[in-house]
Coordinates of C-alpha atoms in Angstrom, one line a residue:
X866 CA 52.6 -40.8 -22.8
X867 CA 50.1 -40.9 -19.9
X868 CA 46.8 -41.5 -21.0
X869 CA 44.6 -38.0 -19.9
X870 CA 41.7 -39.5 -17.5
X871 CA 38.6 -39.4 -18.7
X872 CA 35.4 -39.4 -17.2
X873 CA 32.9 -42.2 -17.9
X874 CA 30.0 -41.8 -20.0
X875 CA 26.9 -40.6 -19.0
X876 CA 23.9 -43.6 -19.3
X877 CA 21.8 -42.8 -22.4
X878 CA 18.7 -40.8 -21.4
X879 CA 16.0 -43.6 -21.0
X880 CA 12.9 -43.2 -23.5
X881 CA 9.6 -43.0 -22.1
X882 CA 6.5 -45.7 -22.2
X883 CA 4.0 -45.2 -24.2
X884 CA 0.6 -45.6 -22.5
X885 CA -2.5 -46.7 -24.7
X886 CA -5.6 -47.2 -22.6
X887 CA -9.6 -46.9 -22.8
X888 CA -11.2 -45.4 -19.9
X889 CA -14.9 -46.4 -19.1
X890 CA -17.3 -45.1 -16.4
X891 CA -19.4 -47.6 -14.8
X892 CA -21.7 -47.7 -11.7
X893 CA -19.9 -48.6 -8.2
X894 CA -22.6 -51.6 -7.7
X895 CA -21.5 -53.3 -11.3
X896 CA -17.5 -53.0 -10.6
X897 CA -17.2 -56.4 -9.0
X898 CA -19.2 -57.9 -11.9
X899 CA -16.4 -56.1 -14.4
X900 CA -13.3 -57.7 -12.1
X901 CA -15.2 -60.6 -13.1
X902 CA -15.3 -60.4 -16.6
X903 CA -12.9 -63.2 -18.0
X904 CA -15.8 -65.8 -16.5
X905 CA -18.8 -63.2 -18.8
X906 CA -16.9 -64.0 -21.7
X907 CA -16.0 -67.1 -23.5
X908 CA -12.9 -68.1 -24.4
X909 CA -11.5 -64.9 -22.7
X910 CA -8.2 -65.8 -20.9
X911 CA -6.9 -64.0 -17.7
X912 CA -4.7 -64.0 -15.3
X913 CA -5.6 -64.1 -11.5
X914 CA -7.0 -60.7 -9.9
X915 CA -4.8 -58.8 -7.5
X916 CA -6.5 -56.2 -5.4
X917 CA -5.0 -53.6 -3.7
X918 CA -5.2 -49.9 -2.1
X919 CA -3.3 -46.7 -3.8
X920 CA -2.7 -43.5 -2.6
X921 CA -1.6 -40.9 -5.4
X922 CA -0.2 -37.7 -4.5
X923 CA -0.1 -34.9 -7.6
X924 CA 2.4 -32.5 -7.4
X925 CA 2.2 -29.0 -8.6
X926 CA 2.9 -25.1 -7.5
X927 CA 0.4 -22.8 -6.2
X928 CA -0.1 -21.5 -9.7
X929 CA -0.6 -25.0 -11.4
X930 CA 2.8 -24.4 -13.8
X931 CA 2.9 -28.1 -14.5
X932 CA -1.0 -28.3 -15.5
X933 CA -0.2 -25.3 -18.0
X934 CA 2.6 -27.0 -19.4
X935 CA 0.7 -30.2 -20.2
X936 CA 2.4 -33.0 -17.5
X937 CA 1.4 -34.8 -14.4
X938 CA 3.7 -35.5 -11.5
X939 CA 2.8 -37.7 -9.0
X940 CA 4.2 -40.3 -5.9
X941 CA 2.3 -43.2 -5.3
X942 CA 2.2 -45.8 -2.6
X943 CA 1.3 -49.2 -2.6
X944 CA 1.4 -52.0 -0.6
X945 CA 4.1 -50.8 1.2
X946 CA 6.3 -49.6 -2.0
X947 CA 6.4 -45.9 -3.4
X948 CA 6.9 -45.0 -7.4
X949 CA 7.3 -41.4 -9.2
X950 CA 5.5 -41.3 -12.1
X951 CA 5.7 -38.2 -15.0
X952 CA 3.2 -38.6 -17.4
X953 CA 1.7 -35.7 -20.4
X954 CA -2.0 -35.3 -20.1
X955 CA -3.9 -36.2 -22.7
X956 CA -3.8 -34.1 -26.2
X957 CA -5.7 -36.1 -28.6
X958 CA -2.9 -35.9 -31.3
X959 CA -3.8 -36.6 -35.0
X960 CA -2.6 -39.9 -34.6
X961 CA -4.4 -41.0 -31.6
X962 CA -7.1 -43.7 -32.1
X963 CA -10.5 -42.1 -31.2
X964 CA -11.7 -42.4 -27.5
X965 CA -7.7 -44.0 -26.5
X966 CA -6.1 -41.9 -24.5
X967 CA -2.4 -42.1 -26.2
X968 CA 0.4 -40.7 -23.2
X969 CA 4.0 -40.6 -22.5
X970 CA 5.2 -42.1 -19.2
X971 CA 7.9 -42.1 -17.3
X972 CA 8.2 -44.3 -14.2
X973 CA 10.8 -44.7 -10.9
X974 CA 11.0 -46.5 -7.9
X975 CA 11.5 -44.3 -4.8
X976 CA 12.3 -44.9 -0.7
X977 CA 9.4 -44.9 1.4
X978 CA 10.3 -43.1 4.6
X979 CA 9.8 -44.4 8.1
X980 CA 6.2 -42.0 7.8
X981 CA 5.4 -43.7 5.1
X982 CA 5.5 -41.0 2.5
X983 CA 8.0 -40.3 -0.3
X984 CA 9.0 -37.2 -1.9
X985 CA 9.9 -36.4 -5.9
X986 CA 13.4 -37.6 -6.7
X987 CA 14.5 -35.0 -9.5
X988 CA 17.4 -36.4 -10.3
X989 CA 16.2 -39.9 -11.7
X990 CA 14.3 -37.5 -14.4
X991 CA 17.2 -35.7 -15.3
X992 CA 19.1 -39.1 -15.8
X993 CA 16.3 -40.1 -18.1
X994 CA 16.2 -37.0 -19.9
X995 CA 12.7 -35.9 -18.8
X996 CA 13.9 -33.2 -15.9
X997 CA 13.2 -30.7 -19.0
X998 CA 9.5 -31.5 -18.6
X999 CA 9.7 -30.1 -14.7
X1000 CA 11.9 -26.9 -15.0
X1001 CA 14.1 -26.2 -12.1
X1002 CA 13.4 -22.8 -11.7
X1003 CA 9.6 -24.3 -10.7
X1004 CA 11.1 -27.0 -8.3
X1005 CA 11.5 -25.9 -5.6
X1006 CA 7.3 -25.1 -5.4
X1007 CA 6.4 -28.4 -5.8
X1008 CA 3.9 -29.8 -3.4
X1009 CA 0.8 -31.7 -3.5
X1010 CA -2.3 -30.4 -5.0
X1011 CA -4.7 -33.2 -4.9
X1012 CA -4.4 -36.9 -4.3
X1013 CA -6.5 -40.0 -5.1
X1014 CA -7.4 -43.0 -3.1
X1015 CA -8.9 -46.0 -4.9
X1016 CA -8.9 -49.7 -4.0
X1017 CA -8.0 -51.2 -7.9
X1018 CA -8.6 -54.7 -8.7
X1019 CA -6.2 -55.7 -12.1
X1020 CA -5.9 -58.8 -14.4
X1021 CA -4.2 -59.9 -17.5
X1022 CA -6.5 -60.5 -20.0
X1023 CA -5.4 -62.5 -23.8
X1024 CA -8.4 -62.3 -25.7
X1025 CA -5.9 -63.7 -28.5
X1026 CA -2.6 -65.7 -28.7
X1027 CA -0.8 -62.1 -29.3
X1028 CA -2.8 -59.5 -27.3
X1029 CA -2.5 -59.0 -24.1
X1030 CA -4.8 -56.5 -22.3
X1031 CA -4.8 -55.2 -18.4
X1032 CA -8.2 -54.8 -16.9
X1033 CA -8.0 -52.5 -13.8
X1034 CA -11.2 -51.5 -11.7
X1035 CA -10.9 -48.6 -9.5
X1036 CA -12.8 -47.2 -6.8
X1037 CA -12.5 -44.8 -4.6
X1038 CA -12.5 -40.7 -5.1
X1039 CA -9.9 -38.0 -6.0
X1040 CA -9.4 -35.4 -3.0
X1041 CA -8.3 -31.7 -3.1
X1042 CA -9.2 -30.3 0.4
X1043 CA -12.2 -30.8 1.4
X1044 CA -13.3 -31.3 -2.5
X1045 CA -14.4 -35.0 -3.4
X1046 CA -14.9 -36.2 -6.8
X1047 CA -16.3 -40.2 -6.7
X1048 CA -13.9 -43.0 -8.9
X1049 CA -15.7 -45.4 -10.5
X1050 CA -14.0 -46.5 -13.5
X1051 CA -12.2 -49.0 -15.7
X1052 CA -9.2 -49.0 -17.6
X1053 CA -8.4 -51.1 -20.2
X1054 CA -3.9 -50.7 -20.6
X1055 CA -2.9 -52.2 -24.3
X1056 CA 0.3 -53.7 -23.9
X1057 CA 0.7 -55.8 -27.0
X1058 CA -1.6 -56.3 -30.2
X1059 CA -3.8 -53.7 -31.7
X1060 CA -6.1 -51.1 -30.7
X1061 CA -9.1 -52.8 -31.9
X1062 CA -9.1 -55.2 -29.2
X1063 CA -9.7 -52.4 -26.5
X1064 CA -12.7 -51.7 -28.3
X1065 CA -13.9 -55.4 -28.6
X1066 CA -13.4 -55.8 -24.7
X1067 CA -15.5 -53.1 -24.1
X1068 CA -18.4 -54.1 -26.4
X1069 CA -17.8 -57.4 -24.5
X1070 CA -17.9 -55.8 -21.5
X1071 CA -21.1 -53.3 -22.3
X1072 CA -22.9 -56.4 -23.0
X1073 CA -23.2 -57.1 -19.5
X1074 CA -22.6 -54.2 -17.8
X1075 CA -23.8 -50.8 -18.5
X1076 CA -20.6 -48.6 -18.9
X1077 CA -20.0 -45.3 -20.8
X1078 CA -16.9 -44.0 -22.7
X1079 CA -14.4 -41.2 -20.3
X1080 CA -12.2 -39.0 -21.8
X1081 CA -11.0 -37.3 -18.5
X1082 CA -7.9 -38.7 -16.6
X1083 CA -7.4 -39.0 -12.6
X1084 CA -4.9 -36.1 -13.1
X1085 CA -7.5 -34.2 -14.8
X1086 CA -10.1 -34.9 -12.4
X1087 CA -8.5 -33.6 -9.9
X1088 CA -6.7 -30.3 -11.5
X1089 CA -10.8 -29.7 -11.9
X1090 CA -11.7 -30.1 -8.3
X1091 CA -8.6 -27.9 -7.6
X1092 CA -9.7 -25.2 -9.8
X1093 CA -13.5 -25.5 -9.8
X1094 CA -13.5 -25.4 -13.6
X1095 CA -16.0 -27.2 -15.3
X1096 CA -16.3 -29.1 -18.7
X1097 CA -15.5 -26.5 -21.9
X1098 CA -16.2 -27.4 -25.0
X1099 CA -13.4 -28.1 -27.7
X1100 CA -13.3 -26.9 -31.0
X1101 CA -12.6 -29.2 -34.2
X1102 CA -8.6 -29.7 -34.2
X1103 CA -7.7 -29.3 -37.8
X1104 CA -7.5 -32.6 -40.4
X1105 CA -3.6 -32.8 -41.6
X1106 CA -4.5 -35.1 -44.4
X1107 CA -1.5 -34.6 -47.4
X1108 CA -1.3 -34.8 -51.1
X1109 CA 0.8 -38.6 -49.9
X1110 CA -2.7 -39.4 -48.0
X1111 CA -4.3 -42.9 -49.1
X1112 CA -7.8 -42.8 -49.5
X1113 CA -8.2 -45.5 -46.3
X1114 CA -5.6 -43.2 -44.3
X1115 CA -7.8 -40.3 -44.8
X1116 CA -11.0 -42.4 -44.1
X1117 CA -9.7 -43.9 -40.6
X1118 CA -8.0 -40.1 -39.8
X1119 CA -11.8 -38.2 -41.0
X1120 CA -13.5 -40.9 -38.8
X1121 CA -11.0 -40.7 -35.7
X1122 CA -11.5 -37.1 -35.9
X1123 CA -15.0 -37.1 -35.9
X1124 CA -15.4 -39.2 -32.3
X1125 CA -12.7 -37.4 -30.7
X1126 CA -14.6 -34.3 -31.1
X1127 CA -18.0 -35.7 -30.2
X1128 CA -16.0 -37.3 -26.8
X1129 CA -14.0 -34.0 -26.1
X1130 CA -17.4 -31.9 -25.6
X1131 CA -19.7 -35.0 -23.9
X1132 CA -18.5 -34.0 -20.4
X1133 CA -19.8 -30.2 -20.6
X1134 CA -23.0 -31.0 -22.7
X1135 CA -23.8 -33.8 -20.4
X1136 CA -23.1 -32.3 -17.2
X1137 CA -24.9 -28.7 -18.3
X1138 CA -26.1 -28.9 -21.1
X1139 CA -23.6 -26.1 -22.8
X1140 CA -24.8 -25.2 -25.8
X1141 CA -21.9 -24.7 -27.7
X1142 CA -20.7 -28.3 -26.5
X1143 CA -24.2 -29.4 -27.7
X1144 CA -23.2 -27.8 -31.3
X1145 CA -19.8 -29.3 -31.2
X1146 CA -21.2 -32.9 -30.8
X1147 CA -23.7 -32.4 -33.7
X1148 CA -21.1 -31.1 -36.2
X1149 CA -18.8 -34.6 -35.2
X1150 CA -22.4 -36.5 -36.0
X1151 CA -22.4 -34.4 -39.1
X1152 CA -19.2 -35.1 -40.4
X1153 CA -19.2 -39.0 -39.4
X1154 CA -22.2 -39.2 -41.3
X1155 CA -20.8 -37.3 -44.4
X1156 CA -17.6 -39.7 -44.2
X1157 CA -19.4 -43.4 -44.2
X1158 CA -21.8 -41.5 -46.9
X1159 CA -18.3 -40.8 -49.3
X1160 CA -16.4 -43.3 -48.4
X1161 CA -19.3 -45.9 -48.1
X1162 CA -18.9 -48.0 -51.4
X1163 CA -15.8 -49.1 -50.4
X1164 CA -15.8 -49.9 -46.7
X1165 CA -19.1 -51.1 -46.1
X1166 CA -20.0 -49.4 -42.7
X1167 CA -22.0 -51.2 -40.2
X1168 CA -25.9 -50.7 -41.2
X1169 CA -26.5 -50.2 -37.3
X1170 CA -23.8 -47.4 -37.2
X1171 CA -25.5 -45.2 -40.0
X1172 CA -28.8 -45.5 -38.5
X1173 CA -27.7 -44.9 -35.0
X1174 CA -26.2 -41.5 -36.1
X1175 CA -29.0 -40.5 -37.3
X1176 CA -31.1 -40.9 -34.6
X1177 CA -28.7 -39.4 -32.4
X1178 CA -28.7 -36.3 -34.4
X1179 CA -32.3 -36.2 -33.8
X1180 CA -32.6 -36.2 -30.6
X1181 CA -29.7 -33.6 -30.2
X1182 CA -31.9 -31.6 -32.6
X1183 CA -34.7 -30.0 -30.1
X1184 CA -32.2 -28.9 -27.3
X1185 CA -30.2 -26.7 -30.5
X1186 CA -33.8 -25.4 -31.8
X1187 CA -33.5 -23.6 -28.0
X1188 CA -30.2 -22.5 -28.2
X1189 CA -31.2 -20.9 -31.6
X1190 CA -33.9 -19.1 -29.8
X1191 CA -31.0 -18.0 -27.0
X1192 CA -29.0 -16.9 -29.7
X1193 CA -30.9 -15.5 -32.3
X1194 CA -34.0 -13.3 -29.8
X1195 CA -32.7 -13.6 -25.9
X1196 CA -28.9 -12.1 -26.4
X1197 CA -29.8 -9.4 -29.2
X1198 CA -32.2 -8.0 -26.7
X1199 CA -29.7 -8.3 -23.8
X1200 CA -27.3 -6.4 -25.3
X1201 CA -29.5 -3.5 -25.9
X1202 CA -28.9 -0.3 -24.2
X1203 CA -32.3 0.0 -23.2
X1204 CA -33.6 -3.9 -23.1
X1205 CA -37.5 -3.8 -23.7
X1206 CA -39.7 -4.4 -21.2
X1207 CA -40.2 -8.2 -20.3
X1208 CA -36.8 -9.5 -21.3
X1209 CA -36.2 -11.5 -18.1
X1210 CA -39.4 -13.1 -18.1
X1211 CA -38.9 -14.0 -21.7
X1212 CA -34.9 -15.6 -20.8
X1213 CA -37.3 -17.3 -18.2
X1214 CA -39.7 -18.8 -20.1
X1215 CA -37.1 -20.2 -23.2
X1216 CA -34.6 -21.5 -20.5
X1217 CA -37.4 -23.3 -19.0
X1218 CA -39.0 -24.6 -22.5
X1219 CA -35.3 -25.7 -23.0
X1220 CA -34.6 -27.7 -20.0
X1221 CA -36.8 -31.0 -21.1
X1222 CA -34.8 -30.8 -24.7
X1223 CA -31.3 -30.4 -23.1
X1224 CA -32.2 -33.6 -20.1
X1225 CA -33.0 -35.3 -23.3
X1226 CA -30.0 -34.5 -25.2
X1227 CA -28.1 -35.7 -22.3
X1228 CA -30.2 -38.4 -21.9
X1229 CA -28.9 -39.8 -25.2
X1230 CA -25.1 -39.2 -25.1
X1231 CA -25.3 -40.6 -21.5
X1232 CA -27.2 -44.0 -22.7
X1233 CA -25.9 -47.1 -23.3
X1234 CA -27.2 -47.3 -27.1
X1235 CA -24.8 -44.4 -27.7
X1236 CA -21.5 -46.2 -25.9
X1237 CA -22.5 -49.2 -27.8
X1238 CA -22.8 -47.1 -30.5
X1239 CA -19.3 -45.4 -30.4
X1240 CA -17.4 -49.1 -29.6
X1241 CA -19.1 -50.6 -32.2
X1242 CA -17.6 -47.5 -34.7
X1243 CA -14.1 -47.6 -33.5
X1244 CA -13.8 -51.1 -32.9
X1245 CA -15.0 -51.8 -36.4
X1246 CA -12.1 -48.8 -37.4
X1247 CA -9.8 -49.9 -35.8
X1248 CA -10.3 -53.5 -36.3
X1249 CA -9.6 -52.6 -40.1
X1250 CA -11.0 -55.5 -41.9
X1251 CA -13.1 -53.0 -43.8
X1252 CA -9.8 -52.6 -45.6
X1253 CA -7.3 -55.4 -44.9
X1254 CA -10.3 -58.0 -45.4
X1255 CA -11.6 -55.7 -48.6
X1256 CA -11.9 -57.3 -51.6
X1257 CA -9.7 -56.2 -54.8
X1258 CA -12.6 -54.3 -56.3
X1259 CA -12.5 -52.4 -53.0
X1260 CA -9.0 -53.0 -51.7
X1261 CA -7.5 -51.1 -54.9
X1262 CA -9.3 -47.7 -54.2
X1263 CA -8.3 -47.7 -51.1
X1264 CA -4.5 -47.8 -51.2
X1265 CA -5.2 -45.3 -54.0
X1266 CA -3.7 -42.0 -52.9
X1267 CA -6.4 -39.4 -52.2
X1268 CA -5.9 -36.8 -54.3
X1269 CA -7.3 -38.9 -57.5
X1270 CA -10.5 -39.2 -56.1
X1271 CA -11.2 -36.4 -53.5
X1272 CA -11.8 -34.0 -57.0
X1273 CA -14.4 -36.3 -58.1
X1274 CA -16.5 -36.5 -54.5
X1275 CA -16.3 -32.4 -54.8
X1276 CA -16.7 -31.7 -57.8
X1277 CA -20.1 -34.1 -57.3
X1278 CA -21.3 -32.1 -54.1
X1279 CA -20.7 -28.9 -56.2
X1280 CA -22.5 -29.7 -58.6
X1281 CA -25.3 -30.3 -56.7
X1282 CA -24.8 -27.3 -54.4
X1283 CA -25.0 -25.4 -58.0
X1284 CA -28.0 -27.1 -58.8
X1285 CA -30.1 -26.6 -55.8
X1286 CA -28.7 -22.5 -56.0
X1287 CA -30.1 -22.3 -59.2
X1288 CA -33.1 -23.4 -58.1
X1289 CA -33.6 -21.3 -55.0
X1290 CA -36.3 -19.1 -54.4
X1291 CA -35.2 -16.6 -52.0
X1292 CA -38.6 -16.2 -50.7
X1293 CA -39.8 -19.9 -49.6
X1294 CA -38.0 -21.7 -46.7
X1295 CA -38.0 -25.1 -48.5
X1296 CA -35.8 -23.8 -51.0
X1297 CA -33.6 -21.9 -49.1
X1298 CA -33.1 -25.0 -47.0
X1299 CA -32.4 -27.7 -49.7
X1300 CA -29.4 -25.0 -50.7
X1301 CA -28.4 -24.4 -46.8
X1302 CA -27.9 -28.6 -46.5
X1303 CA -26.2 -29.0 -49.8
X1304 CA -23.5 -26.3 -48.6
X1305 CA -23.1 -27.5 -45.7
X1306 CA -22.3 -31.1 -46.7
X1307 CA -19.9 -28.6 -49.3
X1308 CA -18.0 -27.3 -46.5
X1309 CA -17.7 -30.5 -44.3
X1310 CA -16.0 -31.8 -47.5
X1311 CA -13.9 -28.8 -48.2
X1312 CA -12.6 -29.5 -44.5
X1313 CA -12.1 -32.6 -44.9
X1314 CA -9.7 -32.5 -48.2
X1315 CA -8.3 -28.9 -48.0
X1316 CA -4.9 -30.4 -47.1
X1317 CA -4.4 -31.7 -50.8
X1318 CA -4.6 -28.7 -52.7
X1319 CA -3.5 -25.7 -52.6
X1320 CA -4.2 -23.0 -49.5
X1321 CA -4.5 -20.3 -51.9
X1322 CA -6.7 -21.6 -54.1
X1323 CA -9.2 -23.9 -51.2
X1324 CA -9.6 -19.9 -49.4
X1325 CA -10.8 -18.1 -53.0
X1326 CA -13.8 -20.8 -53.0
X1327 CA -14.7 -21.5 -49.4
X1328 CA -14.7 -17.4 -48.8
X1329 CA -17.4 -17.1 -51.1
X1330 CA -18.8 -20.5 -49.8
X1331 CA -18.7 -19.2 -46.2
X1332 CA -20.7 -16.1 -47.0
X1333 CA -23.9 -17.6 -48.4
X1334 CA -23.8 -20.3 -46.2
X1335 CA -23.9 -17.4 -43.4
X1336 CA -26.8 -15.4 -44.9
X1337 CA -28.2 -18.9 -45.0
X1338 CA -28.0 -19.8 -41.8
X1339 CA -28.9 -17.0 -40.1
X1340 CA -32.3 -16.8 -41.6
X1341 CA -33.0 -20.6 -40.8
X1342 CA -32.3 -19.6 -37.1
X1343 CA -34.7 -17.1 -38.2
X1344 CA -37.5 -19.2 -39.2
X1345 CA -36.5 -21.6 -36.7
X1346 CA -36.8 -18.5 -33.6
X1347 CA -40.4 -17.2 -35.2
X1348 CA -41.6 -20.6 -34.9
X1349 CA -40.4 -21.3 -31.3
X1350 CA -41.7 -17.8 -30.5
X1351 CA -45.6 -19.2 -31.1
X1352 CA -45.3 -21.2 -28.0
X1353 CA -47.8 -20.5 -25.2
X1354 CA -45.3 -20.1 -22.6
X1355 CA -43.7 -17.1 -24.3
X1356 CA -47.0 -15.6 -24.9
X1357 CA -48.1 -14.5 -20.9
X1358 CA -48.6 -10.9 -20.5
X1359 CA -45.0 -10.4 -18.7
X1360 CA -43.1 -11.9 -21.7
X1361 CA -45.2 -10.3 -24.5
X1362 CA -43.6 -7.0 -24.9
X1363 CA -40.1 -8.7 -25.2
X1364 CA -41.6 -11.3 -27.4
X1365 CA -42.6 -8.9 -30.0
X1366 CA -39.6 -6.9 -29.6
X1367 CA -38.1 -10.3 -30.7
X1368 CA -40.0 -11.0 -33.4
X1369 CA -39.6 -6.8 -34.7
X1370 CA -35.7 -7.4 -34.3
X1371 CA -36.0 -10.5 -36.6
X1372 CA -38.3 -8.7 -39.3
X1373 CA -35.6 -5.8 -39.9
X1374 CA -32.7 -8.7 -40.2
X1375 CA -34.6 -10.4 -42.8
X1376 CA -35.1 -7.2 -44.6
X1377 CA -30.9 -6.9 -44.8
X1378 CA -30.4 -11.1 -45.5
X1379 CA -32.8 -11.2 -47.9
X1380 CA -31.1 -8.5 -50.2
X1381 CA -27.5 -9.6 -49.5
X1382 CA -28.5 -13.3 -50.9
X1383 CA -29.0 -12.9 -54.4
X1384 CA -25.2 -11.6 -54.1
X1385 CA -23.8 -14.7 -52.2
X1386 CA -25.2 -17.2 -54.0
X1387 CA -23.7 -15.5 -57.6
X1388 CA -20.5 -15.2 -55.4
X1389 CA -20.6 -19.1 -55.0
X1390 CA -21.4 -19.8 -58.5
X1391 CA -18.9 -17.8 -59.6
X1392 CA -16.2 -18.8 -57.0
X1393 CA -12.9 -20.7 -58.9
X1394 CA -13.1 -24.1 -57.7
X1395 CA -9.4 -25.2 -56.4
X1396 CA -9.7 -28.7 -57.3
X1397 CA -9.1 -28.0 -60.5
X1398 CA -6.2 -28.4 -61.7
X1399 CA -4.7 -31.7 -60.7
X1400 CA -3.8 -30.7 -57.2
X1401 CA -0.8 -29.9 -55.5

């Protein structure tokens, strides 16, 4: 019998690369001094540098699809050569280290034409199995968006015998029209050992040469110049710890958490000061410092990191007082039907009082204290000695799974969230702030270990929980608005009228949060806890 022909097999779809780099920002004048850097550091291997000029062309339709649907496609050419590259744009997944941009990335070599230009080759992706990420119904209205030009210097760096680290300087600008956008930057490509040793190069390399910690890729550089957008701020993504978490996974994933939020809102609170990016970054501060405060006795955080925390928070502090003010007088007011007289001239005077405290705000993420700061966290992290190095006495609690202890550390906060409720005297701030702090560190923890228990049971407590703390809160913006409202500035004759308008508004609110507190806080003392029983 004749053998029916078949045809061959198709090649297995090729997987892609995984990308794991950290990004720094330095200025154009130090760059030469960073291609330097195996000769700043001893003991630092490298290989020798190679310099040379790329031209990226992104593609994309008139509508952005690809942008929407998370990918980057782009042709570059090189020294004569021409590559297609598809790569997702950053997402920050749980898994991600903090501050490491984590991609996948696909990569093909393509014909340069006589002109000197390329174009995308659709069906290398299909072969590799990545065509899906480029629909073909969107193909055909591919073109180039933006493109960058940067001169990049790279070496091979080994700061040990089994890591091996690329070092690539670029400089040059990302172009979309007549739009420009400056390059100044550094990359630091793992491509074998651990995270940690990212971070270490870039203490090593802040040592010497002022840098600060990016969080924006080329790609999304330039989608921003091509849409005018600017920075937005980025809510908290939500912990996925599990009833199988160990107590040092769920330290490492609080911790990551923490500095990917306070990185994903730097760009919009440095660059304009947005207030709810400015809030964002103080709740990450917030629950870093809750998480070395728990899980402290058994990973020893860095002294400098606890203290440096702090005084970030403080300076972040006087730039919020004004957006309480904005929140809590200026908007009410606004959103009047008849605004009283003077309103403009109050917004005025509070955005101008605010300005100094949000340059200083900005001033402090942008500083090199606060990149040194942010290394030294995640290198110490992700170095992990704090639990492969631990001794037993610490070691055991940490491969401990969570759920025995997270009851314990709430139960403990609880109890002294009851305390200080029982306490409260409706009537004088002091007391109605020890209660506001002792909930808030509540619900910080709540989030933190809601993932072990049941959802049921963690939404009949932090309902109740929720309520006081926003009766709470909203008459310390109060107190915190009145006080503000003293200032000379906002006391000239134009402003007056709106000023007291302000303060009349506040008065009849404190009449209705003062009578709904005595309610909230027997809600929360009466609230079933859920970890009790042994969770799920």
């Amino acid at each position: 019998m004749t053998p029916v022909p078949t045809e061959p097999p198709k090649p297995a779809a090729r997987s892609p690369e995984r990308e794991i780099e950290l990004k720094l920002l330095a200025d154009p004048a130090d760059l030469p001094r960073i291609a330097a850097l195996p000769s700043l550091v001893p003991g630092l291997d490298a290989g020798p540098p190679l310099t040379r000029r790329q031209r990226t062309l992104y593609y994309d339709t008139p509508a952005l699809d690809l942008m929407a649907r998370g990918v980057a496609l782009r042709i570059r050419i090189e020294e004569g050569r021409a590559g297609q590259s598809l790569k997702t744009l950053p997402g920050g997944t749980a898994g991600d280290s903090a501050a490491v941009a984590v991609r996948r990335e696909w990569d093909w070599p393509l014909p340069l034409g006589a002109n000197g230009t390329a174009a995308p080759d659709f069906a290398v992706m299909d072969a590799d199995g990545a065509g899906g990420l480029v629909p073909a119904d969107l193909r055909a209205a591919l073109a180039p968006v933006f493109e960058t030009d940067v001169t990049r210097t790279t070496r091979q760096l080994r700061p040990d015998p089994v890591s091996l680290v690329e070092l690539a300087v670029d400089h040059g600008a990302a172009i979309a029209g007549n739009r420009r956008t400056p390059i100044s930057e550094v990359e630091l490509e793992l491509q074998a050992g651990g995270v940690g040793r990212l971070f270490d190069l870039a203490l090593a390399l802040n040592a010497v040469v002022p840098v600060r910690l990016a969080t924006v890729s080329k790609a999304e550089m330039g989608y921003a110049l091509v849409t005018g957008r600017r920075p937005a701020p980025a809510l908290p993504e939500p912990l996925a710890l599990s009833p199988l978490t160990t107590v040092a996974e769920a330290f490492r994933h609080i911790v990551r958490h923490g500095l990917r939020l306070w990185l994903a809102n730097e760009a919009c609170a440095v660059a304009g000061g947005d207030a709810e990016g400015l809030h964002q970054i103080r709740v990450a501060l917030r629950r870093l410092r809750l998480a070395l405060d728990l899980f402290g006795a058994w990973v020893n955080p860095p002294e400098p990191v606890t203290r440096d925390l702090r005084r970030l928070a403080k300076r972040l502090q006087p730039a919020r007082a004004w957006d309480v003010v904005e929140g809590a007088a200026v908007t009410p007011l606004a959103a009047l039907a008849r605004p009283p007289e003077g309103l403009a001239a109050l917004t005025h005077a509070v955005h101008a009082l605010r300005q100094p405290a949000v340059e200083e705000a900005a001033a402090a993420l942008d500083g090199p204290q606060t990149t040194r700061l942010v290394l030294t966290l995640a290198a110490w992290l992700e170095g992990g000695q704090w639990h492969a190095g631990a001794a037993a006495d610490r070691r055991t609690p940490l491969d401990a799974l969570m759920t025995g202890t997270a009851p314990a550390w709430l139960g403990r906060l609880h109890a002294r969230s009851l305390k200080a409720a029982k306490a409260l005297d409706p009537a004088d701030a002091g007391s109605r702030e020890k209660l506001r702090r002792r909930l808030r560190r509540m619900r910080t923890a709540v989030d933190f270990f809601r993932g072990l228990f049941s959802p049921d049971a963690v939404r009949a407590y932090a309902g109740p929980l929720d309520q006081a703390m926003a009766v709470l809160d909203a008459l310390h913006d109060a107190d915190v608005t009145r006080e503000r409202l003293t200032y000379d500035r906002l006391n000239t004759r134009p402003a007056r009228h709106a000023r007291d308008a302000a303060r009349h508004r506040l008065a009849q609110e404190d009449k209705r949060r003062h009578a709904a507190l005595p309610a909230a806080v027997k809600a929360l003392r009466t609230a079933p806890v859920f970890w009790e029983p042994t969770p799920r």
